[in-house]
Coordinates of C-alpha atoms in Angstrom, one line a residue:
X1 CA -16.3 -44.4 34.4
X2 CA -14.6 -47.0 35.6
X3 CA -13.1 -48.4 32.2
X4 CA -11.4 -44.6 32.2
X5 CA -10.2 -44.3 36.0
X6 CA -8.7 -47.9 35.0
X7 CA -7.1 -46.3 31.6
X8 CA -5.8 -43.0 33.4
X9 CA -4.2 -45.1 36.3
X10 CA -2.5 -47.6 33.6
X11 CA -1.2 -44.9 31.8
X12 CA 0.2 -42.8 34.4
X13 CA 1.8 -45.7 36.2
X14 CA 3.7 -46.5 32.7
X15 CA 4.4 -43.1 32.2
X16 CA 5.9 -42.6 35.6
X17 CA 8.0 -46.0 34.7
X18 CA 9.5 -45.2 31.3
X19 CA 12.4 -43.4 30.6
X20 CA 12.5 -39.8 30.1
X21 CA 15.2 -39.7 27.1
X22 CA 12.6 -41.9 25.5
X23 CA 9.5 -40.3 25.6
X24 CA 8.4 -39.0 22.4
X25 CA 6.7 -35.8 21.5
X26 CA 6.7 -33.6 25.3
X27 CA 8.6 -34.0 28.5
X28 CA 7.6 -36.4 31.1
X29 CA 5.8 -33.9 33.2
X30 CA 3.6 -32.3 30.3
X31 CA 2.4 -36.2 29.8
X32 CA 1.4 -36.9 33.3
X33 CA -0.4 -33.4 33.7
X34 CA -2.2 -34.6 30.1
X35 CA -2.8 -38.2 31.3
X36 CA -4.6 -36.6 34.4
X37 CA -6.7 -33.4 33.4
X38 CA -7.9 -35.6 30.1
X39 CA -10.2 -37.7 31.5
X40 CA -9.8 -40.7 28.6
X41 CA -8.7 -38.8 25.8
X42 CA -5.2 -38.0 28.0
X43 CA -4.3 -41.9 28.5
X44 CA -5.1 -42.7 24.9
X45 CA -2.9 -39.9 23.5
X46 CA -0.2 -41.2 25.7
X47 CA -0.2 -45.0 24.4
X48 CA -1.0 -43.7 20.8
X49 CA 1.7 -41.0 20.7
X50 CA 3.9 -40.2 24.0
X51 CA 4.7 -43.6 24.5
X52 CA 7.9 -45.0 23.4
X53 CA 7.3 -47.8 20.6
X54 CA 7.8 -51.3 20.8
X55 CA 11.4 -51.8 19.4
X56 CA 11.8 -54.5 17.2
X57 CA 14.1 -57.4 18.5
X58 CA 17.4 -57.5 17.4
X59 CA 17.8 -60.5 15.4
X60 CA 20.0 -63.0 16.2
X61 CA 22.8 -62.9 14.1
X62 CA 23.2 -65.8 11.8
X63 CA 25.9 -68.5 13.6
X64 CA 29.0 -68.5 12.0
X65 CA 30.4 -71.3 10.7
X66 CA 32.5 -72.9 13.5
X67 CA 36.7 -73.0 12.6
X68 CA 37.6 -76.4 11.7
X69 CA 39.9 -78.0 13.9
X70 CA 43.4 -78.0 12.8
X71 CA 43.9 -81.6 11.6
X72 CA 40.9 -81.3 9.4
X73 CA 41.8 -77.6 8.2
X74 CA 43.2 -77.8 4.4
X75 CA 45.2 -74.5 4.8
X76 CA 46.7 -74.9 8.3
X77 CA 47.6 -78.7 6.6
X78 CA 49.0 -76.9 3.5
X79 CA 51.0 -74.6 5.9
X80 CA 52.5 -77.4 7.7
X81 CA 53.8 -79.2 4.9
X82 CA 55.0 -76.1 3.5
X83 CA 57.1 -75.6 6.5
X84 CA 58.0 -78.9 6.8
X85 CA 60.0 -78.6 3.3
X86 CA 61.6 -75.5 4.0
X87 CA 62.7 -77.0 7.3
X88 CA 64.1 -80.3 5.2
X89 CA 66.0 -78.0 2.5
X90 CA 67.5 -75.8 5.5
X91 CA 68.7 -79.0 7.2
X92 CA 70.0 -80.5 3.8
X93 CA 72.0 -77.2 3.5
X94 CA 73.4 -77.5 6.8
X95 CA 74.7 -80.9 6.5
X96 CA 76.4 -80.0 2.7
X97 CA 77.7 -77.0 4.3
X98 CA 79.1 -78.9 7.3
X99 CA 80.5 -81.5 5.1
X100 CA 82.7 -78.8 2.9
X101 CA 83.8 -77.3 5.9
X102 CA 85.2 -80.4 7.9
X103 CA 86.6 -81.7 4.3
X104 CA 88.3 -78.3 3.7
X105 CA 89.7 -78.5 7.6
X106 CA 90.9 -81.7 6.8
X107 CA 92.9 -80.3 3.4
X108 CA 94.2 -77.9 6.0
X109 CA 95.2 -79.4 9.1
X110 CA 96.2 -83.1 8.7
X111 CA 96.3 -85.5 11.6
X112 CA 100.0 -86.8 11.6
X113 CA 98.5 -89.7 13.9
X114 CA 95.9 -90.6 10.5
X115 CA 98.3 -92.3 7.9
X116 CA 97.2 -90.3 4.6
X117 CA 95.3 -93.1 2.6
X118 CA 97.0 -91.6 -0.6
X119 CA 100.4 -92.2 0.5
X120 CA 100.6 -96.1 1.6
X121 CA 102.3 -97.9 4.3
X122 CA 104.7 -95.8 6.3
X123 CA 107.9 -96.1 5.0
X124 CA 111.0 -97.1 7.5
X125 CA 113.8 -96.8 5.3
X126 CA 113.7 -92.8 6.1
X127 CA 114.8 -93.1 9.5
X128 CA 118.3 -93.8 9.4
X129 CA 118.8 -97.1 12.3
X130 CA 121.6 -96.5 14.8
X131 CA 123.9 -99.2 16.0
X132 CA 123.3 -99.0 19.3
X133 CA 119.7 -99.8 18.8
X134 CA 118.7 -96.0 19.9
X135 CA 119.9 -96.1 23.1
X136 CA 121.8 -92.6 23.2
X137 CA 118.0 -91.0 21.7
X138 CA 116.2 -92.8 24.5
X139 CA 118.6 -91.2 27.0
X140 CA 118.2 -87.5 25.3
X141 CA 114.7 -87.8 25.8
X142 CA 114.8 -88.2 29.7
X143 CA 117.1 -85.4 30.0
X144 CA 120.0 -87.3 31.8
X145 CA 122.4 -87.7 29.0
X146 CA 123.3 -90.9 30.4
X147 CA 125.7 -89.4 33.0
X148 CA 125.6 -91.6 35.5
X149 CA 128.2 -90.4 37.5
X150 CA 126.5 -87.2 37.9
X151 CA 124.5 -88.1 40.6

């Protein structure tokens, strides 16, 4: 008698405690009025059939390998090596590109300070000299005419 006031107590208690959305077969109250008015044969049905199963564990997934670092990482090396030549052939094509460019300028617009390296030493016969040494030039420049007297 005991043994069964024990079981009926147990199983009330644990129906009381478990969730109503998981109780299988009747509704929480249809249990507890079984678990009481059936002396032993109540609590056995619930822990044979009312009460919610043990669910199984999850599993632990399995650990996934963990991402190699970069410098140890054959594809993010591959990657950088890849960029590192397209970088190198976009510089290259900068510099030939400059190159044309300032060589093309320099077709264009020469310096008239630079002495063309084609052409030789600059040649002084072209200027015709004067016999006063370029006296009346050097006064043109100043903008006084050499007028004196006009002071």
């Amino acid at each position: 008698m005991v043994v069964a006031l024990i079981l009926a107590v147990y199983a009330l208690i644990d129906c009381l405690q478990t969730d109503s959305a998981r109780i299988r077969s009747l509704n929480k109250p249809a249990w507890m009025a079984i678990i009481l008015l059936i002396p032993v044969v109540g609590p056995i049905l619930w822990l044979v059939t009312g009460k919610p199963g043990a669910q199984p564990r999850p599993r632990p997934a399995a650990p996934k390998a963990a991402p190699l670092p970069p410098d140890d990482n054959p594809e993010f090396l591959r990657e950088l090596r890849n960029l590192d030549d397209e970088h190198e052939k976009l510089l290259n094509e900068w510099e030939e590109s400059l190159r044309r460019r300032e060589e093309e300028y320099r077709k264009q617009h020469p310096d008239p300070n630079v002495p063309d390296p084609g052409a030789g030493a600059p040649d002084e016969k072209k200027k015709p000299k004067r016999e006063d040494g370029g006296a009346e030039e050097e006064l043109r420049k100043r903008g006084d005419g050499g007028d004196d007297d006009a002071r």
